[in-house]
Coordinates of N, CA, C and O in Angstrom, one line a residue:
M28 N 182.8 106.2 118.9 CA 181.4 106.8 119.1 C 180.6 106.7 117.9 O 179.4 106.4 118.0
I29 N 181.1 107.1 116.7 CA 180.3 107.1 115.5 C 179.9 105.7 115.2 O 178.8 105.4 114.8
R30 N 180.8 104.7 115.3 CA 180.5 103.3 115.0 C 179.3 102.8 115.9 O 178.4 102.1 115.5
R31 N 179.4 103.1 117.2 CA 178.4 102.7 118.1 C 177.0 103.3 117.8 O 176.0 102.6 117.8
T32 N 176.9 104.6 117.4 CA 175.7 105.2 116.9 C 175.2 104.6 115.7 O 174.0 104.4 115.6
T33 N 176.1 104.3 114.7 CA 175.6 103.6 113.5 C 175.0 102.3 113.8 O 174.0 101.9 113.2
T34 N 175.7 101.5 114.7 CA 175.2 100.2 115.0 C 173.8 100.3 115.7 O 172.9 99.5 115.4
L35 N 173.7 101.3 116.6 CA 172.4 101.5 117.3 C 171.3 101.9 116.3 O 170.2 101.3 116.4
S36 N 171.7 102.8 115.4 CA 170.7 103.2 114.4 C 170.2 102.0 113.5 O 169.1 101.9 113.2
A37 N 171.2 101.2 113.1 CA 170.9 100.0 112.3 C 170.0 99.0 113.1 O 169.1 98.5 112.5
T38 N 170.3 98.8 114.4 CA 169.5 97.9 115.2 C 168.1 98.5 115.3 O 167.1 97.7 115.2
V39 N 167.9 99.8 115.6 CA 166.6 100.4 115.7 C 165.8 100.2 114.4 O 164.7 99.9 114.3
A40 N 166.5 100.5 113.2 CA 165.9 100.4 111.9 C 165.5 99.0 111.7 O 164.4 98.7 111.1
L41 N 166.3 98.0 112.0 CA 166.0 96.6 111.8 C 164.8 96.2 112.7 O 163.9 95.5 112.2
A42 N 164.8 96.6 113.9 CA 163.7 96.3 114.8 C 162.4 96.9 114.3 O 161.3 96.2 114.3
A43 N 162.4 98.1 113.8 CA 161.2 98.8 113.2 C 160.7 98.0 112.0 O 159.5 97.8 111.8
A44 N 161.7 97.6 111.1 CA 161.3 96.9 109.9 C 160.7 95.5 110.3 O 159.7 95.1 109.7
L45 N 161.2 94.8 111.3 CA 160.7 93.6 111.7 C 159.3 93.7 112.3 O 158.4 92.9 112.0
A46 N 159.1 94.8 113.1 CA 157.8 95.1 113.7 C 156.8 95.3 112.6 O 155.6 94.8 112.6
L47 N 157.1 96.1 111.6 CA 156.2 96.4 110.5 C 155.9 95.1 109.7 O 154.8 94.9 109.3
T48 N 156.9 94.3 109.4 CA 156.7 93.1 108.7 C 155.7 92.2 109.5 O 154.9 91.6 109.0
G49 N 155.9 92.1 110.8 CA 155.0 91.3 111.7 C 153.6 91.8 111.6 O 152.7 91.0 111.5
C50 N 153.4 93.1 111.5 CA 152.0 93.6 111.4 C 151.4 93.3 110.0 O 150.3 92.9 109.9
S51 N 152.3 93.4 109.0 CA 151.7 93.1 107.7 C 151.5 91.7 107.4 O 150.7 91.3 106.5
S52 N 152.2 90.8 108.1 CA 152.0 89.4 107.9 C 150.6 88.9 108.3 O 150.1 87.9 107.8
S53 N 150.0 89.6 109.2 CA 148.6 89.3 109.6 C 147.6 90.1 108.7 O 146.6 90.6 109.2
S54 N 147.9 90.2 107.5 CA 147.1 91.1 106.6 C 145.9 90.3 106.2 O 145.5 89.3 106.8
D55 N 145.2 90.8 105.2 CA 143.9 90.3 104.8 C 143.9 88.8 104.5 O 142.9 88.1 104.5
G56 N 145.1 88.2 104.2 CA 145.2 86.8 103.9 C 144.8 86.0 105.1 O 144.3 84.8 104.9
D57 N 145.0 86.5 106.3 CA 144.7 85.7 107.5 C 143.4 86.1 108.1 O 142.9 85.5 109.0
K58 N 142.8 87.2 107.5 CA 141.5 87.6 108.1 C 140.4 86.7 107.6 O 140.3 86.3 106.5
P59 N 139.4 86.5 108.5 CA 138.3 85.7 108.1 C 137.5 86.4 106.9 O 137.5 87.6 106.9
Q60 N 137.0 85.6 106.0 CA 136.2 86.1 104.9 C 134.7 85.8 105.2 O 134.3 84.7 104.9
L61 N 134.0 86.8 105.7 CA 132.6 86.6 106.2 C 131.6 87.2 105.2 O 131.8 88.2 104.7
Q62 N 130.5 86.4 105.0 CA 129.4 86.8 104.2 C 128.1 86.5 104.9 O 128.0 85.5 105.5
V63 N 127.2 87.5 104.9 CA 125.9 87.3 105.6 C 124.8 87.1 104.6 O 124.7 87.7 103.5
S64 N 123.9 86.1 104.9 CA 122.8 85.8 104.0 C 121.6 85.5 104.9 O 121.7 85.2 106.1
G65 N 120.4 85.4 104.2 CA 119.2 85.0 104.9 C 118.7 85.8 106.0 O 118.0 85.3 106.9
A66 N 119.1 87.1 106.1 CA 118.8 87.9 107.3 C 117.3 88.3 107.3 O 116.8 88.6 106.2
Y67 N 116.7 88.3 108.4 CA 115.3 88.8 108.6 C 115.0 88.9 110.1 O 115.6 88.4 111.0
M68 N 113.9 89.7 110.3 CA 113.3 89.9 111.6 C 111.8 89.7 111.5 O 111.2 90.4 110.7
P69 N 111.3 88.8 112.2 CA 109.8 88.7 112.3 C 109.2 90.0 112.8 O 109.8 90.5 113.8
Q70 N 108.1 90.4 112.3 CA 107.5 91.6 112.8 C 107.2 91.5 114.3 O 106.6 90.5 114.7
P71 N 107.7 92.4 115.1 CA 107.5 92.2 116.6 C 106.1 92.5 117.0 O 105.4 93.3 116.4
V72 N 105.6 91.7 117.9 CA 104.2 91.9 118.5 C 104.3 92.5 119.8 O 103.3 93.0 120.3
M73 N 105.5 92.6 120.4 CA 105.6 93.2 121.8 C 106.8 94.2 121.6 O 107.1 94.6 120.5
D74 N 107.4 94.6 122.7 CA 108.5 95.6 122.6 C 109.9 94.8 122.6 O 110.9 95.4 123.0
M75 N 109.8 93.6 122.0 CA 111.1 92.9 121.8 C 111.0 92.2 120.5 O 109.9 92.0 119.9
A76 N 112.1 91.8 119.9 CA 112.1 91.1 118.6 C 113.4 90.2 118.5 O 114.3 90.4 119.2
G77 N 113.3 89.3 117.6 CA 114.4 88.4 117.3 C 115.0 88.7 115.9 O 114.3 89.2 115.0
G78 N 116.2 88.4 115.7 CA 116.9 88.6 114.5 C 117.6 87.3 114.1 O 118.2 86.6 114.9
F79 N 117.5 87.0 112.8 CA 118.0 85.7 112.3 C 118.8 85.9 111.0 O 118.4 86.7 110.2
L80 N 119.9 85.2 110.9 CA 120.8 85.3 109.7 C 121.8 84.2 109.7 O 121.9 83.4 110.7
T81 N 122.5 84.0 108.6 CA 123.6 83.1 108.5 C 124.9 83.8 108.2 O 124.9 84.7 107.3
I82 N 126.0 83.5 108.9 CA 127.3 84.1 108.6 C 128.2 83.0 108.1 O 128.4 82.0 108.8
K83 N 128.6 83.1 106.8 CA 129.5 82.1 106.2 C 130.9 82.6 106.2 O 131.2 83.7 105.9
N84 N 131.8 81.7 106.6 CA 133.2 82.0 106.7 C 134.0 81.2 105.6 O 134.1 80.0 105.8
D85 N 134.4 81.9 104.6 CA 135.1 81.2 103.5 C 136.6 81.3 103.6 O 137.3 81.5 102.6
S86 N 137.1 81.2 104.8 CA 138.6 81.3 105.0 C 139.0 80.2 106.0 O 138.2 79.6 106.7
G87 N 140.3 80.1 106.1 CA 140.9 79.1 107.1 C 141.0 79.7 108.5 O 141.6 79.0 109.3
T88 N 140.5 80.9 108.7 CA 140.6 81.5 110.0 C 139.3 81.6 110.7 O 138.4 82.2 110.1
A89 N 139.1 81.1 111.9 CA 137.9 81.2 112.6 C 137.7 82.6 113.2 O 138.7 83.3 113.3
D90 N 136.5 82.9 113.5 CA 136.2 84.2 114.1 C 135.1 84.0 115.1 O 134.6 82.9 115.3
K91 N 134.7 85.1 115.7 CA 133.6 85.1 116.7 C 132.7 86.3 116.5 O 133.2 87.4 116.3
L92 N 131.4 86.1 116.5 CA 130.4 87.2 116.6 C 130.4 87.6 118.1 O 130.0 86.8 118.9
T93 N 130.7 88.9 118.4 CA 130.8 89.3 119.7 C 129.7 90.2 120.2 O 129.4 90.3 121.4
S94 N 129.1 91.0 119.2 CA 128.0 91.8 119.6 C 127.2 92.3 118.4 O 127.7 92.2 117.2
V95 N 126.1 92.9 118.6 CA 125.2 93.5 117.5 C 124.8 94.8 118.0 O 124.4 95.0 119.2
T96 N 124.8 95.8 117.2 CA 124.3 97.2 117.5 C 123.3 97.6 116.5 O 123.3 97.2 115.3
S97 N 122.4 98.5 116.9 CA 121.3 99.0 116.0 C 120.7 100.2 116.7 O 120.6 100.3 117.9
S98 N 120.2 101.1 115.9 CA 119.4 102.3 116.4 C 118.0 101.8 116.9 O 117.4 102.6 117.6
L99 N 117.6 100.6 116.6 CA 116.3 100.1 117.0 C 116.2 99.9 118.5 O 115.1 100.0 119.1
S100 N 117.4 99.6 119.2 CA 117.4 99.2 120.6 C 118.8 99.5 121.2 O 119.8 99.2 120.5
D101 N 118.8 99.9 122.4 CA 120.1 100.0 123.1 C 120.4 98.7 123.9 O 121.4 98.6 124.5
D102 N 119.5 97.8 123.9 CA 119.6 96.5 124.6 C 119.5 95.3 123.6 O 118.4 94.8 123.4
I103 N 120.7 95.0 123.0 CA 120.7 93.9 122.0 C 121.7 92.9 122.5 O 122.8 93.2 122.8
T104 N 121.2 91.6 122.6 CA 122.1 90.6 123.1 C 122.0 89.4 122.1 O 121.2 89.3 121.2
I105 N 123.0 88.5 122.3 CA 122.9 87.2 121.5 C 122.7 86.1 122.4 O 123.2 86.0 123.5
H106 N 121.8 85.2 121.9 CA 121.3 84.1 122.7 C 121.5 82.7 122.0 O 121.4 82.7 120.8
E107 N 121.7 81.7 122.8 CA 121.6 80.3 122.3 C 120.4 79.6 123.0 O 120.0 80.1 124.1
T108 N 119.9 78.6 122.4 CA 118.8 77.9 123.0 C 119.4 76.4 123.2 O 119.7 75.8 122.2
K109 N 119.4 76.0 124.4 CA 119.8 74.6 124.7 C 118.8 74.0 125.6 O 118.3 74.7 126.6
N110 N 118.4 72.8 125.3 CA 117.3 72.1 126.1 C 116.1 73.0 126.3 O 115.5 73.1 127.3
Q111 N 115.7 73.6 125.2 CA 114.5 74.5 125.1 C 114.6 75.7 126.1 O 113.6 76.2 126.5
K112 N 115.8 76.1 126.5 CA 116.0 77.2 127.4 C 116.9 78.2 126.7 O 118.0 77.8 126.2
M113 N 116.5 79.5 126.7 CA 117.2 80.5 126.0 C 118.2 81.1 127.1 O 117.8 81.4 128.2
Q114 N 119.5 81.3 126.6 CA 120.4 82.0 127.5 C 121.3 82.9 126.8 O 121.7 82.6 125.6
E115 N 121.7 84.0 127.4 CA 122.6 85.0 126.7 C 124.0 84.4 126.7 O 124.4 83.7 127.6
V116 N 124.7 84.7 125.6 CA 126.1 84.2 125.5 C 127.0 85.5 125.2 O 126.5 86.5 124.7
K117 N 128.3 85.4 125.4 CA 129.2 86.5 125.2 C 129.6 86.5 123.7 O 129.9 87.6 123.2
S118 N 129.6 85.4 123.0 CA 130.0 85.3 121.6 C 129.5 84.0 121.0 O 129.2 83.1 121.7
F119 N 129.5 84.0 119.6 CA 129.3 82.8 118.9 C 130.5 82.5 118.0 O 131.0 83.4 117.3
D120 N 130.9 81.3 118.0 CA 132.0 80.9 117.1 C 131.5 80.8 115.7 O 130.4 80.4 115.4
I121 N 132.4 81.3 114.8 CA 132.2 81.2 113.4 C 133.4 80.4 112.9 O 134.5 80.9 112.7
P122 N 133.2 79.1 112.7 CA 134.3 78.2 112.3 C 135.0 78.5 111.0 O 134.3 79.0 110.1
A123 N 136.3 78.2 110.9 CA 137.0 78.3 109.6 C 136.3 77.5 108.6 O 135.9 76.3 108.9
N124 N 136.1 78.0 107.4 CA 135.4 77.3 106.3 C 134.1 76.7 106.8 O 133.7 75.6 106.4
G125 N 133.4 77.4 107.6 CA 132.1 77.0 108.1 C 131.1 78.1 108.2 O 131.3 79.1 107.5
E126 N 130.1 77.9 109.0 CA 129.1 79.0 109.1 C 128.4 79.0 110.5 O 128.5 78.0 111.2
L127 N 127.9 80.1 110.8 CA 127.1 80.3 112.0 C 125.7 80.6 111.6 O 125.5 81.5 110.8
K128 N 124.8 79.8 112.0 CA 123.4 79.9 111.6 C 122.5 80.4 112.8 O 122.5 79.7 113.8
L129 N 121.9 81.5 112.7 CA 121.0 82.1 113.7 C 119.6 81.9 113.2 O 119.3 82.5 112.2
A130 N 118.8 81.0 113.8 CA 117.5 80.6 113.3 C 116.5 80.4 114.4 O 116.9 80.2 115.6
R131 N 115.2 80.5 114.1 CA 114.2 80.2 115.1 C 114.4 78.9 115.8 O 114.8 77.9 115.1
G132 N 114.2 78.9 117.1 CA 114.3 77.7 117.9 C 115.8 77.4 118.2 O 116.1 76.5 118.9
G133 N 116.7 78.3 117.8 CA 118.1 78.1 118.1 C 118.8 79.4 118.5 O 118.2 80.2 119.1
S134 N 120.0 79.5 118.1 CA 120.8 80.7 118.4 C 120.1 81.9 117.6 O 119.6 81.7 116.5
H135 N 120.2 83.1 118.3 CA 119.5 84.3 117.6 C 120.0 85.6 118.2 O 120.7 85.6 119.3
I136 N 119.6 86.7 117.6 CA 119.8 88.0 118.1 C 118.6 88.4 118.8 O 117.5 88.2 118.3
M137 N 118.7 89.0 120.0 CA 117.5 89.5 120.8 C 117.5 91.0 121.0 O 118.5 91.5 121.5
F138 N 116.5 91.6 120.5 CA 116.3 93.1 120.6 C 115.3 93.3 121.7 O 114.1 92.9 121.6
M139 N 115.7 94.0 122.8 CA 114.8 94.3 123.9 C 114.5 95.8 123.9 O 115.2 96.6 123.4
E140 N 113.3 96.1 124.5 CA 112.9 97.5 124.7 C 113.1 98.3 123.4 O 113.8 99.3 123.3
L141 N 112.3 97.9 122.4 CA 112.4 98.5 121.0 C 112.0 100.0 121.1 O 111.0 100.3 121.8
K142 N 112.7 100.8 120.4 CA 112.4 102.3 120.4 C 111.2 102.5 119.5 O 110.5 103.5 119.7
Q143 N 110.9 101.6 118.5 CA 109.7 101.6 117.7 C 109.5 100.2 117.2 O 110.4 99.4 117.2
K144 N 108.3 99.8 116.8 CA 108.0 98.5 116.3 C 108.0 98.6 114.7 O 107.1 99.1 114.1
P145 N 109.0 98.0 114.1 CA 109.1 98.0 112.7 C 107.9 97.1 112.1 O 107.6 96.1 112.7
K146 N 107.4 97.5 111.0 CA 106.3 96.7 110.3 C 106.8 95.9 109.2 O 107.9 96.2 108.6
Q147 N 106.1 94.9 108.9 CA 106.4 94.0 107.7 C 106.6 94.8 106.5 O 105.9 95.8 106.2
G148 N 107.7 94.5 105.7 CA 108.0 95.3 104.5 C 109.1 96.3 104.8 O 109.8 96.8 103.9
E149 N 109.3 96.7 106.1 CA 110.4 97.7 106.4 C 111.7 96.9 106.6 O 111.7 95.7 106.5
K150 N 112.8 97.7 106.8 CA 114.1 97.1 107.0 C 114.7 97.7 108.3 O 114.5 98.9 108.6
V151 N 115.4 96.9 109.0 CA 116.1 97.3 110.2 C 117.6 97.2 110.0 O 118.1 96.1 109.6
S152 N 118.3 98.3 110.2 CA 119.7 98.3 110.0 C 120.4 97.8 111.3 O 120.1 98.3 112.4
I153 N 121.3 96.9 111.2 CA 122.1 96.4 112.3 C 123.6 96.4 111.9 O 123.9 96.5 110.7
E154 N 124.5 96.3 112.9 CA 125.9 96.2 112.6 C 126.4 95.0 113.5 O 126.2 95.0 114.7
L155 N 127.0 94.1 112.8 CA 127.6 92.9 113.5 C 129.0 93.2 113.8 O 129.8 93.7 113.0
H156 N 129.4 92.8 115.0 CA 130.8 93.1 115.5 C 131.5 91.7 115.8 O 130.9 90.8 116.4
F157 N 132.7 91.6 115.4 CA 133.5 90.4 115.5 C 134.8 90.5 116.2 O 135.3 91.6 116.4
E158 N 135.3 89.4 116.6 CA 136.6 89.4 117.3 C 137.8 89.8 116.4 O 138.6 90.6 116.8
K159 N 137.8 89.3 115.1 CA 138.9 89.6 114.2 C 138.5 90.5 113.0 O 139.3 91.3 112.6
S160 N 137.3 90.3 112.5 CA 136.9 90.9 111.3 C 136.3 92.3 111.6 O 135.9 92.6 112.7
D161 N 136.3 93.2 110.5 CA 135.7 94.5 110.6 C 134.2 94.3 110.8 O 133.6 93.3 110.3
P162 N 133.5 95.3 111.4 CA 132.1 95.2 111.5 C 131.4 95.1 110.1 O 131.9 95.6 109.1
I163 N 130.2 94.4 110.1 CA 129.5 94.3 108.9 C 128.1 94.9 109.1 O 127.4 94.5 110.1
K164 N 127.7 95.8 108.2 CA 126.3 96.4 108.3 C 125.4 95.5 107.5 O 125.7 95.0 106.4
V165 N 124.2 95.2 108.1 CA 123.2 94.3 107.5 C 121.9 95.0 107.6 O 121.5 95.6 108.6
E166 N 121.1 94.8 106.6 CA 119.7 95.2 106.6 C 118.8 94.0 106.8 O 118.9 93.0 106.0
L167 N 118.0 94.0 107.9 CA 117.1 92.9 108.2 C 115.7 93.2 107.6 O 115.1 94.2 108.2
P168 N 115.3 92.6 106.6 CA 113.9 92.8 106.2 C 112.9 92.3 107.3 O 113.1 91.3 107.8
V169 N 111.9 93.1 107.5 CA 110.9 92.7 108.5 C 109.8 91.8 107.8 O 109.2 92.3 106.8
E170 N 109.7 90.6 108.3 CA 108.8 89.7 107.7 C 107.5 89.5 108.6 O 107.5 90.0 109.7
A171 N 106.6 88.7 108.1 CA 105.4 88.4 108.9 C 105.9 87.8 110.3 O 106.9 87.1 110.3
A172 N 105.1 88.0 111.3 CA 105.4 87.5 112.6 C 105.7 86.0 112.6 O 106.5 85.5 113.4
N173 N 105.0 85.2 111.8 CA 105.1 83.8 111.8 C 106.1 83.3 110.7 O 106.2 82.1 110.5
H174 N 106.8 84.2 110.1 CA 107.8 83.8 109.0 C 108.8 82.8 109.5 O 109.4 83.1 110.6
N175 N 109.0 81.7 108.8 CA 110.0 80.7 109.2 C 110.6 80.1 107.9 O 110.0 79.1 107.5
P176 N 111.6 80.6 107.3 CA 112.1 80.0 106.1 C 112.7 78.6 106.4 O 113.2 78.3 107.4
R177 N 112.6 77.8 105.4 CA 113.1 76.4 105.5 C 114.3 76.2 104.6 O 114.5 76.6 103.6

């Protein structure tokens, strides 16, 4: 009886150790390394606005942008533009060792039913949510309505 209990205890301990090892093997080494740049929002002229930025992934692991949240609006979606038609998407791919560019005339963040209209020179706080990475907080500077960096 003692031998059987010892064997069972050793098996449980080994299983627990392997489970912990499995968890730690997907540590930060496998996590995407994301950096945000070029963020801005053109000053809204109606009760909706667009948001633009670039997310660079400096790792060998791809990720996805799945949603955006902000106190500016409860209705924020992500859109792509194909054949000059805008359509909502569930997520955007961020390729390994690549980037996701959200820019005028292409993929973008859409803020509907704004709680207030931010003015040029102000900043709008947003939080980007990903499939694998931790959320990233970003400040979008509000630029002129016709702002279009090249």
